[in-house]
Coordinates of C-alpha atoms and ligand atoms in Angstrom, one line a residue:
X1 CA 17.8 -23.0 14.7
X2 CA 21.0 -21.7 15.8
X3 CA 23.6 -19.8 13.2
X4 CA 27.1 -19.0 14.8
X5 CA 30.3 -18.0 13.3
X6 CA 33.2 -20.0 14.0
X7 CA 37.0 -21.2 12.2
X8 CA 37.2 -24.6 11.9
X9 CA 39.4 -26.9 9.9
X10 CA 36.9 -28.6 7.6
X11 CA 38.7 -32.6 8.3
X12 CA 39.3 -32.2 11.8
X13 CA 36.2 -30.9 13.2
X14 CA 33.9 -33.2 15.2
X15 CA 30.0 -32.7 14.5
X16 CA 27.1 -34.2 12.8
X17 CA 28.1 -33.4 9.1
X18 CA 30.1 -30.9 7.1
X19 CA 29.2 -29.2 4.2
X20 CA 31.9 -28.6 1.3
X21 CA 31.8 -27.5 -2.4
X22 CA 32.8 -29.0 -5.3
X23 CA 33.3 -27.3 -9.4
X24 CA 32.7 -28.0 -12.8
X25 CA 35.4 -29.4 -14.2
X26 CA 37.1 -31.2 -11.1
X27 CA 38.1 -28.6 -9.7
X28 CA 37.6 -28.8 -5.7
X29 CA 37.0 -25.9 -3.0
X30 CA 39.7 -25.1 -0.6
X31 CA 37.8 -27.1 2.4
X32 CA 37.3 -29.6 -0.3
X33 CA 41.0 -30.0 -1.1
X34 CA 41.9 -30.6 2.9
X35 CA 39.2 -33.4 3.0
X36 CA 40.6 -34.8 0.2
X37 CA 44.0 -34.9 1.5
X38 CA 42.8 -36.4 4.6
X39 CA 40.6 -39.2 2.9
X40 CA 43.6 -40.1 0.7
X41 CA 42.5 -38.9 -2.3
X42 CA 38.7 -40.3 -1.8
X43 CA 36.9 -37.1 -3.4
X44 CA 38.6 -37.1 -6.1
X45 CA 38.5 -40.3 -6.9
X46 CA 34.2 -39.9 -6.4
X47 CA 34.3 -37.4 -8.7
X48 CA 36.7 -39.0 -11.6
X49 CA 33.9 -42.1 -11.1
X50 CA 30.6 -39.5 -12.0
X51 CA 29.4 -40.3 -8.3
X52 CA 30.0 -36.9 -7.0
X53 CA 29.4 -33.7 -9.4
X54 CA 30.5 -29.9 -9.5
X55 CA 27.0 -28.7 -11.5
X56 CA 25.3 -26.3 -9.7
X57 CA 22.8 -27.8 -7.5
X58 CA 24.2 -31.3 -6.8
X59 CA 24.2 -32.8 -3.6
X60 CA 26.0 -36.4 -2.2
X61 CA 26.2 -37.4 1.3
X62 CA 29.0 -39.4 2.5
X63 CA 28.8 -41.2 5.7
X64 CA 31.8 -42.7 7.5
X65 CA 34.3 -41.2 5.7
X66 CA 38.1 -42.5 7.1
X67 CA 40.2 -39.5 7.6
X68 CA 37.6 -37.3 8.3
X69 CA 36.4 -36.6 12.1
X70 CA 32.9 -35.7 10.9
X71 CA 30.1 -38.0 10.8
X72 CA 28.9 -37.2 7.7
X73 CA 30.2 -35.0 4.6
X74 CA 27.8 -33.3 2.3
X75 CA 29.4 -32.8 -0.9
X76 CA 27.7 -29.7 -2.8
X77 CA 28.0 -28.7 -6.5
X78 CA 28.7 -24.7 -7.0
X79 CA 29.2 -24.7 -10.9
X80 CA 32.4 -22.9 -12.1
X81 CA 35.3 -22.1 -9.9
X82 CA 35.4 -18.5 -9.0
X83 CA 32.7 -17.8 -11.3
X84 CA 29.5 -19.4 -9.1
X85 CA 26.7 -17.0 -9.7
X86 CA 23.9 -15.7 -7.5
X87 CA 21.4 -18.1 -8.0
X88 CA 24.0 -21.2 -8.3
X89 CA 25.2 -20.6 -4.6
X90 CA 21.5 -20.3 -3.8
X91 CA 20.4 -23.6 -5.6
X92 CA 23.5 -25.3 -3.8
X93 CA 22.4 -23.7 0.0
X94 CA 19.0 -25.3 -1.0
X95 CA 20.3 -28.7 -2.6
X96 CA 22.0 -28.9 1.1
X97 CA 19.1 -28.1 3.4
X98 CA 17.0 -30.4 1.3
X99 CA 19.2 -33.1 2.5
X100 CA 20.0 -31.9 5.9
X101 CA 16.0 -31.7 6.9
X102 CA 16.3 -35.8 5.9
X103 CA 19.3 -36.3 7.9
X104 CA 19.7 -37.2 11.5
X105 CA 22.9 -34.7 11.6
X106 CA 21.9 -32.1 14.5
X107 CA 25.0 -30.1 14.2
X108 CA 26.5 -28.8 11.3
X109 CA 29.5 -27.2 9.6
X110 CA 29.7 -25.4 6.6
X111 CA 32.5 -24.5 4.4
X112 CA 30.6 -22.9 1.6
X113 CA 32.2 -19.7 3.1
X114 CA 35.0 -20.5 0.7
X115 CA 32.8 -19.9 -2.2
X116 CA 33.8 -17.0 -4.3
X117 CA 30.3 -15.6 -5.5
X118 CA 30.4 -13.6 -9.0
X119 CA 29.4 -9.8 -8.1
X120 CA 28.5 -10.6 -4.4
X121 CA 30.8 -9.6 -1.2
X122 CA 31.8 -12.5 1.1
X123 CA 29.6 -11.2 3.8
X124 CA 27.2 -12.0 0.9
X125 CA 27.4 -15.8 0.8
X126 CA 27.4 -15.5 5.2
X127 CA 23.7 -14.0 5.1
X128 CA 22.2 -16.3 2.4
X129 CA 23.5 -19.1 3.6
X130 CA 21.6 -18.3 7.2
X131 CA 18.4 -16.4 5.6
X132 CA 18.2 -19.8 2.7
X133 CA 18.8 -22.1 5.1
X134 CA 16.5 -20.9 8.0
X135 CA 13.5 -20.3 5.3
X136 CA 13.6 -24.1 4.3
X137 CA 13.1 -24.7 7.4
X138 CA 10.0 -22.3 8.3
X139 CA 6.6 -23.9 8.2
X140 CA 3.2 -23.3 9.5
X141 CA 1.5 -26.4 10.8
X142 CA 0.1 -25.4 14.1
X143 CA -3.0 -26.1 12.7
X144 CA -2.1 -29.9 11.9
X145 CA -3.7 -32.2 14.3
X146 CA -0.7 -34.7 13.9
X147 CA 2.4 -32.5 12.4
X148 CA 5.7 -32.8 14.6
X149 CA 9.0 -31.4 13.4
X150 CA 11.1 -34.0 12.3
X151 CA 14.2 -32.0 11.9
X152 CA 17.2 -32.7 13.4
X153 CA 19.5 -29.8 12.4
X154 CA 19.1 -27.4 15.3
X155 CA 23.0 -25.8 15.0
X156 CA 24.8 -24.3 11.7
X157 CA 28.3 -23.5 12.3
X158 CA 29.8 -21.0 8.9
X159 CA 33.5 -21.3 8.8
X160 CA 33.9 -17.7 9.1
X161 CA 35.4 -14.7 11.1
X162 CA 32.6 -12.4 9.7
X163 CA 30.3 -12.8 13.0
X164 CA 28.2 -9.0 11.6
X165 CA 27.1 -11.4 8.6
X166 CA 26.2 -14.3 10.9
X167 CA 24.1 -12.3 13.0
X168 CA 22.1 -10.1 10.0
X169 CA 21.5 -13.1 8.2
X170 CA 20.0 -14.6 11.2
X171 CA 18.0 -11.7 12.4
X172 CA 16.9 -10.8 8.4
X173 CA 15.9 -14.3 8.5
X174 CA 14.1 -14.6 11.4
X175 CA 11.8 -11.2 10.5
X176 CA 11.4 -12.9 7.4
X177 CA 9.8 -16.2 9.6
X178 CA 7.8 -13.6 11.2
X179 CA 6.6 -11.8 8.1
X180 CA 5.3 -15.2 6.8
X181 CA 3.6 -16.5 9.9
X182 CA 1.2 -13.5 10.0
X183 CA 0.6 -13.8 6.4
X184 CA -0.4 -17.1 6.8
X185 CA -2.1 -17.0 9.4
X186 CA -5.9 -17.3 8.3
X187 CA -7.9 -14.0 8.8
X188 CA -10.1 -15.5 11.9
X189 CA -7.1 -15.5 13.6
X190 CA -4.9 -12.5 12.2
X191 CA -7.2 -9.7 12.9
X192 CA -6.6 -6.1 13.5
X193 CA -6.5 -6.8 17.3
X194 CA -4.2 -9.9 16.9
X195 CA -1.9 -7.4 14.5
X196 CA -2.0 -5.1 17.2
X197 CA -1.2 -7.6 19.8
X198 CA 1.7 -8.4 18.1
X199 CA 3.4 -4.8 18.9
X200 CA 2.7 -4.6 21.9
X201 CA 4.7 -8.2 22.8
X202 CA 7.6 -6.9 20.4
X203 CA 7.2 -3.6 22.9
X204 CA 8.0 -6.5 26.0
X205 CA 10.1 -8.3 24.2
X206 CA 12.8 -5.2 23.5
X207 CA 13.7 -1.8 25.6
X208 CA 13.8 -0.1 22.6
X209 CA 10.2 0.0 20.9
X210 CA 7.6 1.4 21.8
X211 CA 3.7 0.2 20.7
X212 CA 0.7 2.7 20.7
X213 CA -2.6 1.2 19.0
X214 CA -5.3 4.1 18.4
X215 CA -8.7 2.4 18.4
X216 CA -11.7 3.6 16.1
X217 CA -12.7 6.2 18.4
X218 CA -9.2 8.3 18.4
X219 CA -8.8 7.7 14.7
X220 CA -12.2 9.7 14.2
X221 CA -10.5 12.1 16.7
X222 CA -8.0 12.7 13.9
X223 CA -10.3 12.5 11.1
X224 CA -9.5 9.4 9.4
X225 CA -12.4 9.2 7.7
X226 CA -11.2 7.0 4.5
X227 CA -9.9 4.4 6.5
X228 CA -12.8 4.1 8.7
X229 CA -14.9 3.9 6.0
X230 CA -13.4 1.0 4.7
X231 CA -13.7 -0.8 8.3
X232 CA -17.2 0.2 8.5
X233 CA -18.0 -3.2 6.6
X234 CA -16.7 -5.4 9.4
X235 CA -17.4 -7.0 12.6
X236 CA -13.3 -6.0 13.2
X237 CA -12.9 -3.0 14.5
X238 CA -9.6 -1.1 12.8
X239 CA -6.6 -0.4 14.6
X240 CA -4.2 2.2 13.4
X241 CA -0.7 0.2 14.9
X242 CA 2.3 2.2 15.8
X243 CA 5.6 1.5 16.9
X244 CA 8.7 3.3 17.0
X245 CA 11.8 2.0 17.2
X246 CA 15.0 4.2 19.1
X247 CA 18.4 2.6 18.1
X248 CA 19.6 6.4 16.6
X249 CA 20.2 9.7 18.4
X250 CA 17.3 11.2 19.9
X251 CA 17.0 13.6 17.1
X252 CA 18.1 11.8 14.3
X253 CA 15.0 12.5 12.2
X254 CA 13.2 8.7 11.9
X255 CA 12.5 6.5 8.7
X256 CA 9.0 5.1 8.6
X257 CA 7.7 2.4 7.4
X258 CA 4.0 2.1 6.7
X259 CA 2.5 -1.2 5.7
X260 CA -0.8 -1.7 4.2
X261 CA -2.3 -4.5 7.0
X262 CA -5.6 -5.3 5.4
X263 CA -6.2 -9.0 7.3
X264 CA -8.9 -9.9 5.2
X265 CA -10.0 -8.0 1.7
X266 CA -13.2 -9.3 -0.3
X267 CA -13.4 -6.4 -2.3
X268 CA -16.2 -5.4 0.0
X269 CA -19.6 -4.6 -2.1
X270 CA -17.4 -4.5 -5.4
X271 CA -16.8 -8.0 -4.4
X272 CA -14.1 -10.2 -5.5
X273 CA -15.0 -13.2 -7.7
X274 CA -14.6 -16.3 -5.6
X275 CA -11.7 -18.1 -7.1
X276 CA -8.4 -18.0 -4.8
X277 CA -10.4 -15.5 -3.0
X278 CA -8.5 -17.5 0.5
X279 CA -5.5 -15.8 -0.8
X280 CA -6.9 -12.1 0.4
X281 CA -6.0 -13.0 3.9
X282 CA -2.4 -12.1 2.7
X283 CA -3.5 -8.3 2.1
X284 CA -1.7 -7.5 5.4
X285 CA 1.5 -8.6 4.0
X286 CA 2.9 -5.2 3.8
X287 CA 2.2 -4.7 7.6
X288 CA 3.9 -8.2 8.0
X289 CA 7.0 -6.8 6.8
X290 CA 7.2 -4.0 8.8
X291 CA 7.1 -6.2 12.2
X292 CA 9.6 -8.8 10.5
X293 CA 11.8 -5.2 10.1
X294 CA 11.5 -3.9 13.8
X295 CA 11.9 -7.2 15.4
X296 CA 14.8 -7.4 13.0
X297 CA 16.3 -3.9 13.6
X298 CA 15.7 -4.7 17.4
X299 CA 17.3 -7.5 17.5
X300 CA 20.3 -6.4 15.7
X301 CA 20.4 -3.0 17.7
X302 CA 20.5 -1.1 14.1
X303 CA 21.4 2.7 14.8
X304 CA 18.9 3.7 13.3
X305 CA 15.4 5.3 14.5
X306 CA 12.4 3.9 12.6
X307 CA 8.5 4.8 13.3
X308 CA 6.3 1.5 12.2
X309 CA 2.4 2.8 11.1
X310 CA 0.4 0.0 10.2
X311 CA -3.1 0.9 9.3
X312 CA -5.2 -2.3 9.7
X313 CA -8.6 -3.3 8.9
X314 CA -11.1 -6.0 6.8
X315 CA -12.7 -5.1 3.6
X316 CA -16.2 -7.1 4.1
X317 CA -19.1 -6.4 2.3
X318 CA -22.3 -4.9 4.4
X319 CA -24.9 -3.2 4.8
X320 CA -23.2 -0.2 6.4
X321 CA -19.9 -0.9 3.9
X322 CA -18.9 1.3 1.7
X323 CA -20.8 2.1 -1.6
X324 CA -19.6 2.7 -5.2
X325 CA -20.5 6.6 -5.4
X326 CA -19.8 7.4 -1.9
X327 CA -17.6 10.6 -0.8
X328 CA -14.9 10.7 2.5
X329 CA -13.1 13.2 3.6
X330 CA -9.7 11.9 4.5
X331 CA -7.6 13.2 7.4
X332 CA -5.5 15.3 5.3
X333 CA -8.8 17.2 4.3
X334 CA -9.0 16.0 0.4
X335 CA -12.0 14.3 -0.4
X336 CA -12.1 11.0 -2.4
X337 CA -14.9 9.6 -4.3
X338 CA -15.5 6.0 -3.7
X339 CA -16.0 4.4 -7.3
X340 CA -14.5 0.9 -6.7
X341 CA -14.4 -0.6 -2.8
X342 CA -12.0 -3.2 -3.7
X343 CA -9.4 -0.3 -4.1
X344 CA -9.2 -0.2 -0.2
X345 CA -6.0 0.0 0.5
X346 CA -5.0 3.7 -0.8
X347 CA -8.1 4.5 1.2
X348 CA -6.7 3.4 4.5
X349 CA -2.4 3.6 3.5
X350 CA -3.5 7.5 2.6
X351 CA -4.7 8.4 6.2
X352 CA -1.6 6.8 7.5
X353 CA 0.7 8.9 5.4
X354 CA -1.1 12.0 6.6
X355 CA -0.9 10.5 10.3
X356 CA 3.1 9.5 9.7
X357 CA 3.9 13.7 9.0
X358 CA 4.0 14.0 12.8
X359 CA 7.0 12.3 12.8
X360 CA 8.9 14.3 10.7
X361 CA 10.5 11.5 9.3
X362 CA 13.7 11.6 6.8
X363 CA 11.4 9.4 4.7
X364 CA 8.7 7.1 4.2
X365 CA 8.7 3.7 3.0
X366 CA 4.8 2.4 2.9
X367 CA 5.0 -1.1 1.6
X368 CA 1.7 -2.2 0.2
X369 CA 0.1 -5.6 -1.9
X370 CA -1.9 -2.9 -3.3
X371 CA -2.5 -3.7 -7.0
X372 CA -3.5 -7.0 -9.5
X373 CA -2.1 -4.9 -12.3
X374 CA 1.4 -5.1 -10.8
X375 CA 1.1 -9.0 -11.0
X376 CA 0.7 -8.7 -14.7
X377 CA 3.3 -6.0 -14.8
X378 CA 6.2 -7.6 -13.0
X379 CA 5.1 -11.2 -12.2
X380 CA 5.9 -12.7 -9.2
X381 CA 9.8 -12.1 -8.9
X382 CA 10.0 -8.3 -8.6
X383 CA 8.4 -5.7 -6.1
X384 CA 7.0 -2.7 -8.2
X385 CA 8.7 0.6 -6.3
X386 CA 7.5 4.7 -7.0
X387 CA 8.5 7.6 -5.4
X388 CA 9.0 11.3 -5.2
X389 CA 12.2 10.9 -4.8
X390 CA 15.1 9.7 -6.8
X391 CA 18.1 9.1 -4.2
X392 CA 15.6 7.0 -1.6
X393 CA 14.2 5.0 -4.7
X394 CA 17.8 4.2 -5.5
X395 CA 18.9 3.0 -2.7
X396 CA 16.0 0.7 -1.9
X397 CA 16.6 -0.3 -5.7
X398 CA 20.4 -0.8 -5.0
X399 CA 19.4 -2.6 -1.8
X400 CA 16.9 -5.0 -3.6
X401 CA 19.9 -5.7 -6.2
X402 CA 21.8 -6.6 -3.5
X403 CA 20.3 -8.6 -1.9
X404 CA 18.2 -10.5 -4.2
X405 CA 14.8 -9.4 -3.0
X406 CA 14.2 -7.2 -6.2
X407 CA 12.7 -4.1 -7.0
X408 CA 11.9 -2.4 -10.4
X409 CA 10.7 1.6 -10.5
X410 CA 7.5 2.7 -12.5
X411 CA 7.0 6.0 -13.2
X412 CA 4.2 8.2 -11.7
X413 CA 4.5 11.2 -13.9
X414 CA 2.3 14.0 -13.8
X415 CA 0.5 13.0 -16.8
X416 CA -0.8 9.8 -15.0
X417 CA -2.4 11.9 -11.9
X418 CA -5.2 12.8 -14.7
X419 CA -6.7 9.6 -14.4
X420 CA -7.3 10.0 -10.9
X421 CA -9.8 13.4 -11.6
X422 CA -13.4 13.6 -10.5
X423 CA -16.2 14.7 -11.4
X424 CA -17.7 15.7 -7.9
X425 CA -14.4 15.0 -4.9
X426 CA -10.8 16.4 -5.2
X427 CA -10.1 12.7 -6.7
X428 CA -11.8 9.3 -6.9
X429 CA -10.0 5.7 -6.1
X430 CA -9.4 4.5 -9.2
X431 CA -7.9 5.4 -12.1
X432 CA -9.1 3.1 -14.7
X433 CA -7.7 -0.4 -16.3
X434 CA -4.5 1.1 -17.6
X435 CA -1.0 1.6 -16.0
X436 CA -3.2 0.6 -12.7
X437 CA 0.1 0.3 -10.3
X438 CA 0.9 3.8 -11.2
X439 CA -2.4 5.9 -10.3
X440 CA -2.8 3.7 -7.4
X441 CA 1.1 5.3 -6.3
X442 CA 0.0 8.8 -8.0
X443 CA -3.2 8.5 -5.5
X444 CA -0.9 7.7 -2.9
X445 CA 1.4 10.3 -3.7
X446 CA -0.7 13.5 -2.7
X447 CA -0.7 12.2 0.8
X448 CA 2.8 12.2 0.7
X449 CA 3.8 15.7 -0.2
X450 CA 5.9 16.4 2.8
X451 CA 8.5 14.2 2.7
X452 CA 10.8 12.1 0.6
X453 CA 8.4 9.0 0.2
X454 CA 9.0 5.5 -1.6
X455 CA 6.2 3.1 -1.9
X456 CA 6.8 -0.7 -2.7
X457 CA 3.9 -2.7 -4.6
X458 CA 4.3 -6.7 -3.1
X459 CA 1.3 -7.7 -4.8
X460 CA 3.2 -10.2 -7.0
X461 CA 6.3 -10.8 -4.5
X462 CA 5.0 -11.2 -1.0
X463 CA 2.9 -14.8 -1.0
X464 CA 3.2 -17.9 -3.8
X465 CA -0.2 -18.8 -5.0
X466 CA -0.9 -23.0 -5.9
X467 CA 0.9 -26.2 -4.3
X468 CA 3.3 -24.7 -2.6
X469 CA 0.8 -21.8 -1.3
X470 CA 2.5 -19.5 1.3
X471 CA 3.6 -16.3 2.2
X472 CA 7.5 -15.0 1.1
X473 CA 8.8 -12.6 3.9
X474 CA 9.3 -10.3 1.1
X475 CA 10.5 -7.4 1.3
X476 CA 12.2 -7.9 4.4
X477 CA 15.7 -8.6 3.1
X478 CA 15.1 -5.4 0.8
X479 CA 14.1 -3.7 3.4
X480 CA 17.0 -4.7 5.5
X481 CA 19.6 -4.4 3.2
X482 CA 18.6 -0.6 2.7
X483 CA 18.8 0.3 6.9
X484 CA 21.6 -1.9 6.9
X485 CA 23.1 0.0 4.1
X486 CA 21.9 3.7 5.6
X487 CA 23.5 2.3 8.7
X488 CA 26.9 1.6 7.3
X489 CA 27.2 5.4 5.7
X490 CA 26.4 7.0 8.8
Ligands
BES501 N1 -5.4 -6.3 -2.4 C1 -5.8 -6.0 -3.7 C2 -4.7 -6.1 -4.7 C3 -4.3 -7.5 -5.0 C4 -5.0 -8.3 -5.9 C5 -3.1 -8.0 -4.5 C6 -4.6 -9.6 -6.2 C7 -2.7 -9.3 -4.9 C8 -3.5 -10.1 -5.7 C9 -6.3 -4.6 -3.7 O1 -7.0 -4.1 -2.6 C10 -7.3 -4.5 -4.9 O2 -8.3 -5.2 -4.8 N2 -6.9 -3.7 -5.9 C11 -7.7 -3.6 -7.1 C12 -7.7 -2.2 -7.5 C13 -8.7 -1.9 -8.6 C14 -10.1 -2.0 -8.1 C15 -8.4 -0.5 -9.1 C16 -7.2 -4.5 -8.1 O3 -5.9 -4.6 -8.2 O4 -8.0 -5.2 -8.8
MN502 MN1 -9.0 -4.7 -2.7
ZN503 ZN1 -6.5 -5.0 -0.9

């Protein structure tokens, strides 16, 4: 689908169908108003008759419409007048789509630009609009033996000058695409090697990244010895993924962005009870969202330098896996005792961070479905987000806030580290059943002495488990929003 930003007069402009927004309380949009005029008073008229409704959510398509050049006129409820919230322009951007995906229309206006969001810039409603529109569309069905799109709608036209919100919305929306088609991907297919593969065609794909995989044998080089002691399970061999990203100055210190890319995670031999145990293929969401971001960034030619380091591997049991009790030395020379193997992902995220020093990056995002416990902390709506440092964990919280895609910070006081203490290594890899989101961060957290570091807990945020199964693309608009953000106040 394609999103472009063009002025148009909502009753004279000839496509497939035009979307306009009504209010509570008859009161009618600015677009809605000029239709009006032009259909002699028709809208109103709907609306005095309880055919057409201003609630927030409400949708009626009108075909045929005298007056009116376009073929069809999708009338869209947007609750109170200058007072629409958030989530009413977002259940009215859905309520549209949902009709649109039935409707033959190919090409489309909309004139929900002339919404006035409560607490949210225009450029606001432009991106949403895009990044709602093109996620109701996204779906997986290459592996349906008879599954064609049926969808018509190929072309969304926003009524807008603001062509800089056009075009983030649509790159935001097409990482997010990305992030979810290599979460759900199954994890025959979406290996390490497939991960890999998937740098080096951004690295063709864009003149500004680069792509360097280190296989097992230069990892063990470096002395990774946690992480390849969680791929010792598996038939996969690990990859450690890099990219880097050049859209600053050459010595504008980088941002990186690790992401936990764990393809498929049984627990290994403290295996994970079998129910919904399918859903461990999306333990690589975290790396997901950190190719959504660089294609993103690419795409949009952010000035911004970012280094990607995506440690990837399975979590299988075996008889060369991992064992409760065993000891690794990690690359950064700390040793870890082993007491759970299903805590794998600090084991291989912590190499990474001591890998991503090199860099000397201004800071370090590692984004992470790392615990259960921050399921039952935060449920599914909110990413769980430490750090060592304050400003960088508020502007990734501001950035969430902004965008929607939701953060909320735990604390990982010194108190907590405690829990991490053993008896016989400089720490073990779990820190017992409470405040488990926390000591898996604190754990984290001595890898990450060097530099200003955030981590970001999508356990509960990146994929919805039951009916509707499937991954989010979370935290890519986070994510986004915060280089878009860091951008801006350059
Ligand atoms: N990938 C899981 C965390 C997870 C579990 C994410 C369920 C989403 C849904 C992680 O590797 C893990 O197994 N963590 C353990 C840690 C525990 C052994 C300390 C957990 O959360 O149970
Ligand atoms: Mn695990
Ligand atoms: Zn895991």
């Amino acid at each position: 689908m394609k999103f472009q930003a063009k002025i148009a007069q909502p009753d004279a402009v000839k496509t497939g169908c035009i979307i306009i927004a009504l209010f509570e309380d008859n009161q009618l949009s600015a677009s809605a108003e000029a239709v009006n005029k032009a259909c002699n008073g028709y809208i109103a008229k709907l609306i005095e008759r309880g055919d057409a409704k201003g609630a927030a959510g409400k949708a009626l398509l009108l075909t045929g419409l005298h007056g009116v050049e376009a073929e069809r006129i999708l009338l869209i409820g947007m609750g109170k007048k200058e007072q629409t919230s958030a989530k009413q322009f977002m259940d009215g951007v859905e309520a549209a789509i949902a009709v649109l995906k039935e409707s033959p229309a190919r090409d489309v206006y909309s004139f929900l630009t002339d919404v006035t969001v409560a607490d949210k810039e225009s450029s606001w409603n432009i991106r949403q609009q895009v990044e709602v529109s093109y996620s109701a569309l996204y779906s997986l069905n290459r592996f349906k033996s008879e599954e064609k799109s049926t969808i018509a709608l190929k072309h969304l036209h926003l009524s807008t000058r603001d062509k800089i919100a056009v075009a983030q919305g649509a790159a935001t929306a097409r990482g997010v695409a990305f992030a979810k088609e290599l979460g759900d991907l199954p994890g025959n297919i979406c290996t390490p090697r497939y991960l890999a593969e998937q740098a080096e065609q951004l690295e063709q794909k864009f003149s500004r990244i680069k792509s360097k995989i280190l296989d097992e044998a230069a990892m063990q080089e470096l002395g990774m010895e946690s992480l390849l002691s969680v791929s010792r399970g598996s038939r996969q061999p690990a990859k450690l993924i890099v990219m880097q990203y050049s859209g600053g100055h050459q010595d504008d210190a980088p941002i990186a962005l690790v992401g936990k890319g764990l393809t498929f995670d049984s627990g290994g031999i403290s295996l994970k009870p079998g129910a919904q145990m399918d859903e461990m293929k999306y333990d690589m969401c975290g790396a997901a969202s950190v190719f959504g971001v660089i294609q993103a960034a690419a795409e949009l030619t952010l000035p911004v330098n970012l280094v990607a380091v995506i440690p990837s591997s399975e979590n299988m049991p075996d008889g060369d896996a991992n064992k409760p009790g065993d000891i690794v030395t990690s690359m950064s020379g700390l040793t870890i005792e082993i007491l759970n193997t299903d805590a794998e992902g600090r084991l291989i995220l912590c190499d990474a961070l001591t890998y991503t020093r090199k860099f000397n990056p201004a800071a370090v995002i590692d984004i992470a479905t790392l615990t259960g416990a921050c399921i039952i902390a935060l449920g599914g709506k909110t990413s769980g987000l430490m750090a060592n440092n304050q400003p960088l964990a508020d502007a990734l919280l501001d950035a969430g806030q902004k965008c929607g895609d939701r953060a909320w910070q735990l604390p990982i006081w010194d108190e907590y580290q405690e829990q991490l203490k053993s008896p016989f290594a400089d720490m073990q890899n779990i820190g017992g059943r409470e405040a488990g989101s926390i000591t898996a961060a604190c754990f984290l957290s001595r890898f990450a002495e060097d530099y200003p570091w955030a981590h970001l807990d999508i356990a509960g945020t990146a994929w919805i488990s039951g009916a509707k199964k499937g991954a989010t693309g979370r935290p890519v608009p986070l994510l986004m929003q915060y280089l878009i953000d860091h951008c801006d106040a350059q």
